[in-house]
Amino acid sequence: MSEPIRVLVVEDDPVAADAHVMYVDRVPGFTAVGKVHTGAEARRALERTKVDLLLLDLHLPDVHGLQLARSLRAAGHHADVIAVTSARDLSVVREGVSLGVVQYVLKPFTFATLRDRLVRYAEFRGAAGEASGQDEVDRALAALRAPGPVALPKGLSAPTLERVTEALRDAEEGLTAAGVAETVGISRITARRYLEHLVEAGRAGRSPLYGQVGRPELVYRWVRGVERGR
């Protein structure tokens, strides 16, 4: 049995880091060997731990993710990189290709999205031996490319998800499902589905609202840091 692919999660947001570790450990053939929150911590971790793949947030408090990747290459570290970011600048994508960035995952994302990227990376990594021709080389490289956008859960739409996300970002004290429903103009049940999707993606948290009669209602809060343009 082959050894699992060892992944170091580099993410400054503690809630998102915990979610990413959980996601990695749910994918067969992968194991999270640690989580760190800064570039300096990542460098120290790589000195003491064998790492095959970095799940790397590009917006770290002490260094940009691509700058970290460049310095790691110069220091002789050869771990591949899956970049995790909210930034959509294609020039950043192009720059990352030369630094060992094999995939980009845009926040917020679901477990299914990351699982797809990890499985494709494992297929690419597992290709061995000498290619018989151009077709085989093309197939190996194609393993890294997703066939198309990963679908949202059934019944959810991207435009409504964006509106729910914006409403939650703008609410410093958080919102209940009823509050989101009123703000966005959807039903309370629908609002809860979108909010739970954001919680599963690690971009929102939830806690009970006490001090009212009956069953406490849940308050959802955006995980701060996303609005900085990762």
PDB file of C-alpha atoms in Angstrom:
ATOM      1  CA  MET A   1       0.000   0.000   0.000  1.00  0.00           C
ATOM      2  CA  SER A   2       1.463   3.375  -1.022  1.00  0.00           C
ATOM      3  CA  GLU A   3       2.018   6.099   1.528  1.00  0.00           C
ATOM      4  CA  PRO A   4      -0.583   8.875   1.717  1.00  0.00           C
ATOM      5  CA  ILE A   5       0.177  12.240   0.178  1.00  0.00           C
ATOM      6  CA  ARG A   6       1.226  14.497   3.045  1.00  0.00           C
ATOM      7  CA  VAL A   7      -0.437  17.927   3.042  1.00  0.00           C
ATOM      8  CA  LEU A   8       0.493  21.021   5.038  1.00  0.00           C
ATOM      9  CA  VAL A   9      -2.367  23.528   5.393  1.00  0.00           C
ATOM     10  CA  VAL A  10      -1.117  27.135   5.330  1.00  0.00           C
ATOM     11  CA  GLU A  11      -4.063  29.389   6.198  1.00  0.00           C
ATOM     12  CA  ASP A  12      -4.127  32.399   8.530  1.00  0.00           C
ATOM     13  CA  ASP A  13      -7.802  32.086   9.453  1.00  0.00           C
ATOM     14  CA  PRO A  14      -8.135  29.473  12.248  1.00  0.00           C
ATOM     15  CA  VAL A  15     -11.699  28.460  11.347  1.00  0.00           C
ATOM     16  CA  ALA A  16     -10.842  28.006   7.665  1.00  0.00           C
ATOM     17  CA  ALA A  17      -7.619  26.153   8.579  1.00  0.00           C
ATOM     18  CA  ASP A  18      -9.553  23.668  10.704  1.00  0.00           C
ATOM     19  CA  ALA A  19     -12.053  23.136   7.886  1.00  0.00           C
ATOM     20  CA  HIS A  20      -9.286  22.565   5.326  1.00  0.00           C
ATOM     21  CA  VAL A  21      -7.554  20.010   7.570  1.00  0.00           C
ATOM     22  CA  MET A  22     -10.855  18.189   7.991  1.00  0.00           C
ATOM     23  CA  TYR A  23     -11.460  18.223   4.236  1.00  0.00           C
ATOM     24  CA  VAL A  24      -7.982  16.857   3.445  1.00  0.00           C
ATOM     25  CA  ASP A  25      -8.309  14.027   5.952  1.00  0.00           C
ATOM     26  CA  ARG A  26     -11.636  12.981   4.397  1.00  0.00           C
ATOM     27  CA  VAL A  27     -10.023  12.288   1.011  1.00  0.00           C
ATOM     28  CA  PRO A  28      -8.582   8.751   0.701  1.00  0.00           C
ATOM     29  CA  GLY A  29      -4.858   8.778  -0.023  1.00  0.00           C
ATOM     30  CA  PHE A  30      -4.227  12.131   1.683  1.00  0.00           C
ATOM     31  CA  THR A  31      -3.304  13.108   5.223  1.00  0.00           C
ATOM     32  CA  ALA A  32      -2.920  16.543   6.786  1.00  0.00           C
ATOM     33  CA  VAL A  33       0.421  16.644   8.595  1.00  0.00           C
ATOM     34  CA  GLY A  34      -0.215  20.024  10.156  1.00  0.00           C
ATOM     35  CA  LYS A  35      -1.665  23.498   9.902  1.00  0.00           C
ATOM     36  CA  VAL A  36       0.171  26.814  10.169  1.00  0.00           C
ATOM     37  CA  HIS A  37      -0.999  30.399   9.942  1.00  0.00           C
ATOM     38  CA  THR A  38       1.994  32.353   8.605  1.00  0.00           C
ATOM     39  CA  GLY A  39       4.750  32.019   6.061  1.00  0.00           C
ATOM     40  CA  ALA A  40       7.366  31.837   8.811  1.00  0.00           C
ATOM     41  CA  GLU A  41       5.531  28.958  10.463  1.00  0.00           C
ATOM     42  CA  ALA A  42       5.311  27.196   7.097  1.00  0.00           C
ATOM     43  CA  ARG A  43       9.080  27.424   6.619  1.00  0.00           C
ATOM     44  CA  ARG A  44       9.712  25.984  10.079  1.00  0.00           C
ATOM     45  CA  ALA A  45       7.220  23.174   9.510  1.00  0.00           C
ATOM     46  CA  LEU A  46       8.899  22.191   6.238  1.00  0.00           C
ATOM     47  CA  GLU A  47      12.266  21.944   8.000  1.00  0.00           C
ATOM     48  CA  ARG A  48      10.982  19.309  10.403  1.00  0.00           C
ATOM     49  CA  THR A  49       8.201  17.531   8.492  1.00  0.00           C
ATOM     50  CA  LYS A  50       8.049  15.743   5.153  1.00  0.00           C
ATOM     51  CA  VAL A  51       5.452  17.512   3.011  1.00  0.00           C
ATOM     52  CA  ASP A  52       4.322  16.578  -0.505  1.00  0.00           C
ATOM     53  CA  LEU A  53       1.709  19.273  -1.048  1.00  0.00           C
ATOM     54  CA  LEU A  54       0.974  22.723   0.361  1.00  0.00           C
ATOM     55  CA  LEU A  55      -2.643  23.866   0.576  1.00  0.00           C
ATOM     56  CA  LEU A  56      -1.573  27.494   0.519  1.00  0.00           C
ATOM     57  CA  ASP A  57      -3.607  30.603   1.256  1.00  0.00           C
ATOM     58  CA  LEU A  58      -2.148  33.419  -0.851  1.00  0.00           C
ATOM     59  CA  HIS A  59      -2.967  36.236   1.583  1.00  0.00           C
ATOM     60  CA  LEU A  60      -0.867  35.532   4.692  1.00  0.00           C
ATOM     61  CA  PRO A  61      -0.194  38.167   7.369  1.00  0.00           C
ATOM     62  CA  ASP A  62       3.583  38.174   6.857  1.00  0.00           C
ATOM     63  CA  VAL A  63       4.078  37.297   3.186  1.00  0.00           C
ATOM     64  CA  HIS A  64       2.170  36.817  -0.059  1.00  0.00           C
ATOM     65  CA  GLY A  65       1.675  33.138  -0.830  1.00  0.00           C
ATOM     66  CA  LEU A  66       3.477  33.301  -4.180  1.00  0.00           C
ATOM     67  CA  GLN A  67       6.443  35.047  -2.570  1.00  0.00           C
ATOM     68  CA  LEU A  68       6.539  32.230  -0.004  1.00  0.00           C
ATOM     69  CA  ALA A  69       6.413  29.623  -2.784  1.00  0.00           C
ATOM     70  CA  ARG A  70       9.289  31.364  -4.580  1.00  0.00           C
ATOM     71  CA  SER A  71      11.464  31.428  -1.452  1.00  0.00           C
ATOM     72  CA  LEU A  72      10.711  27.780  -0.727  1.00  0.00           C
ATOM     73  CA  ARG A  73      11.817  26.798  -4.235  1.00  0.00           C
ATOM     74  CA  ALA A  74      15.037  28.791  -3.785  1.00  0.00           C
ATOM     75  CA  ALA A  75      15.653  26.996  -0.477  1.00  0.00           C
ATOM     76  CA  GLY A  76      15.335  23.600  -2.147  1.00  0.00           C
ATOM     77  CA  HIS A  77      11.821  22.627  -1.047  1.00  0.00           C
ATOM     78  CA  HIS A  78       9.964  20.821  -3.818  1.00  0.00           C
ATOM     79  CA  ALA A  79       6.453  20.382  -2.416  1.00  0.00           C
ATOM     80  CA  ASP A  80       3.717  21.114  -4.944  1.00  0.00           C
ATOM     81  CA  VAL A  81       1.189  23.838  -4.206  1.00  0.00           C
ATOM     82  CA  ILE A  82      -2.577  24.110  -4.429  1.00  0.00           C
ATOM     83  CA  ALA A  83      -3.335  27.805  -3.977  1.00  0.00           C
ATOM     84  CA  VAL A  84      -6.428  28.801  -1.985  1.00  0.00           C
ATOM     85  CA  THR A  85      -7.594  32.350  -2.611  1.00  0.00           C
ATOM     86  CA  SER A  86     -10.491  34.722  -3.160  1.00  0.00           C
ATOM     87  CA  ALA A  87      -8.437  36.765  -5.626  1.00  0.00           C
ATOM     88  CA  ARG A  88      -9.438  36.342  -9.259  1.00  0.00           C
ATOM     89  CA  ASP A  89      -6.462  38.059 -10.905  1.00  0.00           C
ATOM     90  CA  LEU A  90      -5.355  35.842 -13.791  1.00  0.00           C
ATOM     91  CA  SER A  91      -1.875  37.391 -13.757  1.00  0.00           C
ATOM     92  CA  VAL A  92      -1.437  35.825 -10.318  1.00  0.00           C
ATOM     93  CA  VAL A  93      -2.502  32.478 -11.772  1.00  0.00           C
ATOM     94  CA  ARG A  94       0.107  32.763 -14.537  1.00  0.00           C
ATOM     95  CA  GLU A  95       2.850  33.685 -12.079  1.00  0.00           C
ATOM     96  CA  GLY A  96       2.022  30.722  -9.890  1.00  0.00           C
ATOM     97  CA  VAL A  97       2.505  28.177 -12.682  1.00  0.00           C
ATOM     98  CA  SER A  98       6.292  28.653 -12.624  1.00  0.00           C
ATOM     99  CA  LEU A  99       6.388  28.263  -8.844  1.00  0.00           C
ATOM    100  CA  GLY A 100       4.877  24.811  -8.548  1.00  0.00           C
ATOM    101  CA  VAL A 101       1.239  25.874  -8.197  1.00  0.00           C
ATOM    102  CA  VAL A 102      -0.614  22.953  -9.761  1.00  0.00           C
ATOM    103  CA  GLN A 103      -4.175  24.025  -8.898  1.00  0.00           C
ATOM    104  CA  TYR A 104      -6.155  27.047  -7.748  1.00  0.00           C
ATOM    105  CA  VAL A 105      -9.231  26.807  -5.507  1.00  0.00           C
ATOM    106  CA  LEU A 106     -11.366  29.923  -5.125  1.00  0.00           C
ATOM    107  CA  LYS A 107     -12.978  30.723  -1.778  1.00  0.00           C
ATOM    108  CA  PRO A 108     -15.551  29.948  -0.635  1.00  0.00           C
ATOM    109  CA  PHE A 109     -15.445  26.325  -1.722  1.00  0.00           C
ATOM    110  CA  THR A 110     -17.050  23.082  -0.659  1.00  0.00           C
ATOM    111  CA  PHE A 111     -15.526  19.774   0.301  1.00  0.00           C
ATOM    112  CA  ALA A 112     -16.541  18.403  -3.105  1.00  0.00           C
ATOM    113  CA  THR A 113     -14.503  21.099  -4.873  1.00  0.00           C
ATOM    114  CA  LEU A 114     -11.333  20.400  -2.905  1.00  0.00           C
ATOM    115  CA  ARG A 115     -11.824  16.642  -3.145  1.00  0.00           C
ATOM    116  CA  ASP A 116     -11.994  16.925  -6.929  1.00  0.00           C
ATOM    117  CA  ARG A 117      -8.739  18.901  -7.040  1.00  0.00           C
ATOM    118  CA  LEU A 118      -6.953  16.513  -4.689  1.00  0.00           C
ATOM    119  CA  VAL A 119      -8.066  13.424  -6.593  1.00  0.00           C
ATOM    120  CA  ARG A 120      -6.877  14.956  -9.857  1.00  0.00           C
ATOM    121  CA  TYR A 121      -3.570  15.893  -8.286  1.00  0.00           C
ATOM    122  CA  ALA A 122      -3.142  12.312  -7.051  1.00  0.00           C
ATOM    123  CA  GLU A 123      -3.771  11.007 -10.575  1.00  0.00           C
ATOM    124  CA  PHE A 124      -1.174  13.396 -11.976  1.00  0.00           C
ATOM    125  CA  ARG A 125       1.330  12.539  -9.256  1.00  0.00           C
ATOM    126  CA  GLY A 126       0.778   8.823  -9.764  1.00  0.00           C
ATOM    127  CA  ALA A 127       1.734   8.928 -13.439  1.00  0.00           C
ATOM    128  CA  ALA A 128       5.107   7.171 -13.745  1.00  0.00           C
ATOM    129  CA  GLY A 129       7.387   5.622 -16.323  1.00  0.00           C
ATOM    130  CA  GLU A 130       8.147   6.788 -19.832  1.00  0.00           C
ATOM    131  CA  ALA A 131       5.348   8.172 -21.965  1.00  0.00           C
ATOM    132  CA  SER A 132       4.679   6.251 -25.161  1.00  0.00           C
ATOM    133  CA  GLY A 133       3.882   9.451 -27.031  1.00  0.00           C
ATOM    134  CA  GLN A 134       2.269  12.877 -27.019  1.00  0.00           C
ATOM    135  CA  ASP A 135      -1.176  11.485 -26.177  1.00  0.00           C
ATOM    136  CA  GLU A 136       0.054   9.982 -22.922  1.00  0.00           C
ATOM    137  CA  VAL A 137       1.789  13.214 -21.935  1.00  0.00           C
ATOM    138  CA  ASP A 138      -1.420  15.109 -22.691  1.00  0.00           C
ATOM    139  CA  ARG A 139      -3.468  12.696 -20.580  1.00  0.00           C
ATOM    140  CA  ALA A 140      -1.114  13.126 -17.613  1.00  0.00           C
ATOM    141  CA  LEU A 141      -1.383  16.917 -17.789  1.00  0.00           C
ATOM    142  CA  ALA A 142      -5.144  16.782 -18.355  1.00  0.00           C
ATOM    143  CA  ALA A 143      -5.557  15.065 -14.980  1.00  0.00           C
ATOM    144  CA  LEU A 144      -4.949  18.444 -13.333  1.00  0.00           C
ATOM    145  CA  ARG A 145      -7.693  20.180 -15.261  1.00  0.00           C
ATOM    146  CA  ALA A 146     -11.241  20.110 -13.972  1.00  0.00           C
ATOM    147  CA  PRO A 147     -13.781  19.260 -16.703  1.00  0.00           C
ATOM    148  CA  GLY A 148     -15.841  22.304 -15.783  1.00  0.00           C
ATOM    149  CA  PRO A 149     -17.193  24.261 -12.824  1.00  0.00           C
ATOM    150  CA  VAL A 150     -18.004  22.105  -9.805  1.00  0.00           C
ATOM    151  CA  ALA A 151     -21.760  22.248  -9.375  1.00  0.00           C
ATOM    152  CA  LEU A 152     -23.358  23.702  -6.285  1.00  0.00           C
ATOM    153  CA  PRO A 153     -25.589  21.382  -4.256  1.00  0.00           C
ATOM    154  CA  LYS A 154     -28.906  20.723  -5.960  1.00  0.00           C
ATOM    155  CA  GLY A 155     -31.317  23.628  -5.603  1.00  0.00           C
ATOM    156  CA  LEU A 156     -28.660  26.298  -4.966  1.00  0.00           C
ATOM    157  CA  SER A 157     -27.710  28.936  -7.526  1.00  0.00           C
ATOM    158  CA  ALA A 158     -24.539  30.988  -7.813  1.00  0.00           C
ATOM    159  CA  PRO A 159     -26.312  34.411  -8.042  1.00  0.00           C
ATOM    160  CA  THR A 160     -28.339  33.757  -4.884  1.00  0.00           C
ATOM    161  CA  LEU A 161     -25.274  32.419  -3.089  1.00  0.00           C
ATOM    162  CA  GLU A 162     -23.459  35.664  -3.929  1.00  0.00           C
ATOM    163  CA  ARG A 163     -26.335  37.736  -2.527  1.00  0.00           C
ATOM    164  CA  VAL A 164     -26.451  35.689   0.678  1.00  0.00           C
ATOM    165  CA  THR A 165     -22.671  35.992   0.984  1.00  0.00           C
ATOM    166  CA  GLU A 166     -22.812  39.782   0.588  1.00  0.00           C
ATOM    167  CA  ALA A 167     -25.594  40.072   3.174  1.00  0.00           C
ATOM    168  CA  LEU A 168     -23.621  38.044   5.702  1.00  0.00           C
ATOM    169  CA  ARG A 169     -20.383  39.951   5.037  1.00  0.00           C
ATOM    170  CA  ASP A 170     -22.155  43.249   5.678  1.00  0.00           C
ATOM    171  CA  ALA A 171     -23.682  42.109   8.981  1.00  0.00           C
ATOM    172  CA  GLU A 172     -21.078  42.740  11.695  1.00  0.00           C
ATOM    173  CA  GLU A 173     -23.213  41.067  14.379  1.00  0.00           C
ATOM    174  CA  GLY A 174     -24.328  38.208  12.146  1.00  0.00           C
ATOM    175  CA  LEU A 175     -27.739  37.271  10.806  1.00  0.00           C
ATOM    176  CA  THR A 176     -30.337  34.603  11.441  1.00  0.00           C
ATOM    177  CA  ALA A 177     -31.865  32.683   8.556  1.00  0.00           C
ATOM    178  CA  ALA A 178     -34.921  34.927   8.903  1.00  0.00           C
ATOM    179  CA  GLY A 179     -32.716  38.012   8.683  1.00  0.00           C
ATOM    180  CA  VAL A 180     -31.012  36.755   5.548  1.00  0.00           C
ATOM    181  CA  ALA A 181     -34.369  35.800   4.032  1.00  0.00           C
ATOM    182  CA  GLU A 182     -35.671  39.345   4.567  1.00  0.00           C
ATOM    183  CA  THR A 183     -32.490  40.987   3.273  1.00  0.00           C
ATOM    184  CA  VAL A 184     -32.131  38.849   0.160  1.00  0.00           C
ATOM    185  CA  GLY A 185     -35.813  38.279  -0.596  1.00  0.00           C
ATOM    186  CA  ILE A 186     -35.958  34.493  -0.291  1.00  0.00           C
ATOM    187  CA  SER A 187     -37.724  32.098   2.043  1.00  0.00           C
ATOM    188  CA  ARG A 188     -36.338  31.316   5.483  1.00  0.00           C
ATOM    189  CA  ILE A 189     -35.851  27.652   4.569  1.00  0.00           C
ATOM    190  CA  THR A 190     -33.958  28.590   1.413  1.00  0.00           C
ATOM    191  CA  ALA A 191     -31.819  31.058   3.346  1.00  0.00           C
ATOM    192  CA  ARG A 192     -30.886  28.349   5.839  1.00  0.00           C
ATOM    193  CA  ARG A 193     -29.763  26.039   3.019  1.00  0.00           C
ATOM    194  CA  TYR A 194     -27.403  28.687   1.653  1.00  0.00           C
ATOM    195  CA  LEU A 195     -26.124  29.545   5.128  1.00  0.00           C
ATOM    196  CA  GLU A 196     -25.430  25.899   5.937  1.00  0.00           C
ATOM    197  CA  HIS A 197     -23.583  25.599   2.620  1.00  0.00           C
ATOM    198  CA  LEU A 198     -21.328  28.498   3.663  1.00  0.00           C
ATOM    199  CA  VAL A 199     -20.735  26.865   7.042  1.00  0.00           C
ATOM    200  CA  GLU A 200     -19.752  23.596   5.351  1.00  0.00           C
ATOM    201  CA  ALA A 201     -17.383  25.550   3.089  1.00  0.00           C
ATOM    202  CA  GLY A 202     -15.684  27.053   6.147  1.00  0.00           C
ATOM    203  CA  ARG A 203     -16.691  30.618   5.255  1.00  0.00           C
ATOM    204  CA  ALA A 204     -19.334  31.122   7.953  1.00  0.00           C
ATOM    205  CA  GLY A 205     -19.851  30.058  11.545  1.00  0.00           C
ATOM    206  CA  ARG A 206     -23.018  29.602  13.529  1.00  0.00           C
ATOM    207  CA  SER A 207     -24.007  29.867  17.191  1.00  0.00           C
ATOM    208  CA  PRO A 208     -27.314  29.729  19.085  1.00  0.00           C
ATOM    209  CA  LEU A 209     -29.100  32.962  19.968  1.00  0.00           C
ATOM    210  CA  TYR A 210     -30.342  32.668  23.548  1.00  0.00           C
ATOM    211  CA  GLY A 211     -32.594  34.955  25.565  1.00  0.00           C
ATOM    212  CA  GLN A 212     -35.807  34.261  23.677  1.00  0.00           C
ATOM    213  CA  VAL A 213     -38.826  32.076  24.271  1.00  0.00           C
ATOM    214  CA  GLY A 214     -38.677  28.569  22.820  1.00  0.00           C
ATOM    215  CA  ARG A 215     -35.905  26.919  20.869  1.00  0.00           C
ATOM    216  CA  PRO A 216     -32.865  29.214  20.374  1.00  0.00           C
ATOM    217  CA  GLU A 217     -32.381  30.447  16.834  1.00  0.00           C
ATOM    218  CA  LEU A 218     -29.026  30.147  15.062  1.00  0.00           C
ATOM    219  CA  VAL A 219     -26.998  33.242  14.235  1.00  0.00           C
ATOM    220  CA  TYR A 220     -24.623  32.980  11.257  1.00  0.00           C
ATOM    221  CA  ARG A 221     -21.487  35.102  10.990  1.00  0.00           C
ATOM    222  CA  TRP A 222     -19.096  35.540   8.083  1.00  0.00           C
ATOM    223  CA  VAL A 223     -15.555  34.318   8.725  1.00  0.00           C
ATOM    224  CA  ARG A 224     -13.660  37.607   8.697  1.00  0.00           C
ATOM    225  CA  GLY A 225     -10.674  37.862   6.395  1.00  0.00           C
ATOM    226  CA  VAL A 226     -12.370  36.936   3.110  1.00  0.00           C
ATOM    227  CA  GLU A 227     -13.196  40.557   2.366  1.00  0.00           C
ATOM    228  CA  ARG A 228      -9.483  41.397   2.254  1.00  0.00           C
ATOM    229  CA  GLY A 229      -9.299  40.047  -1.288  1.00  0.00           C
ATOM    230  CA  ARG A 230      -7.402  36.811  -0.781  1.00  0.00           C
TER     231      ARG A 230
END
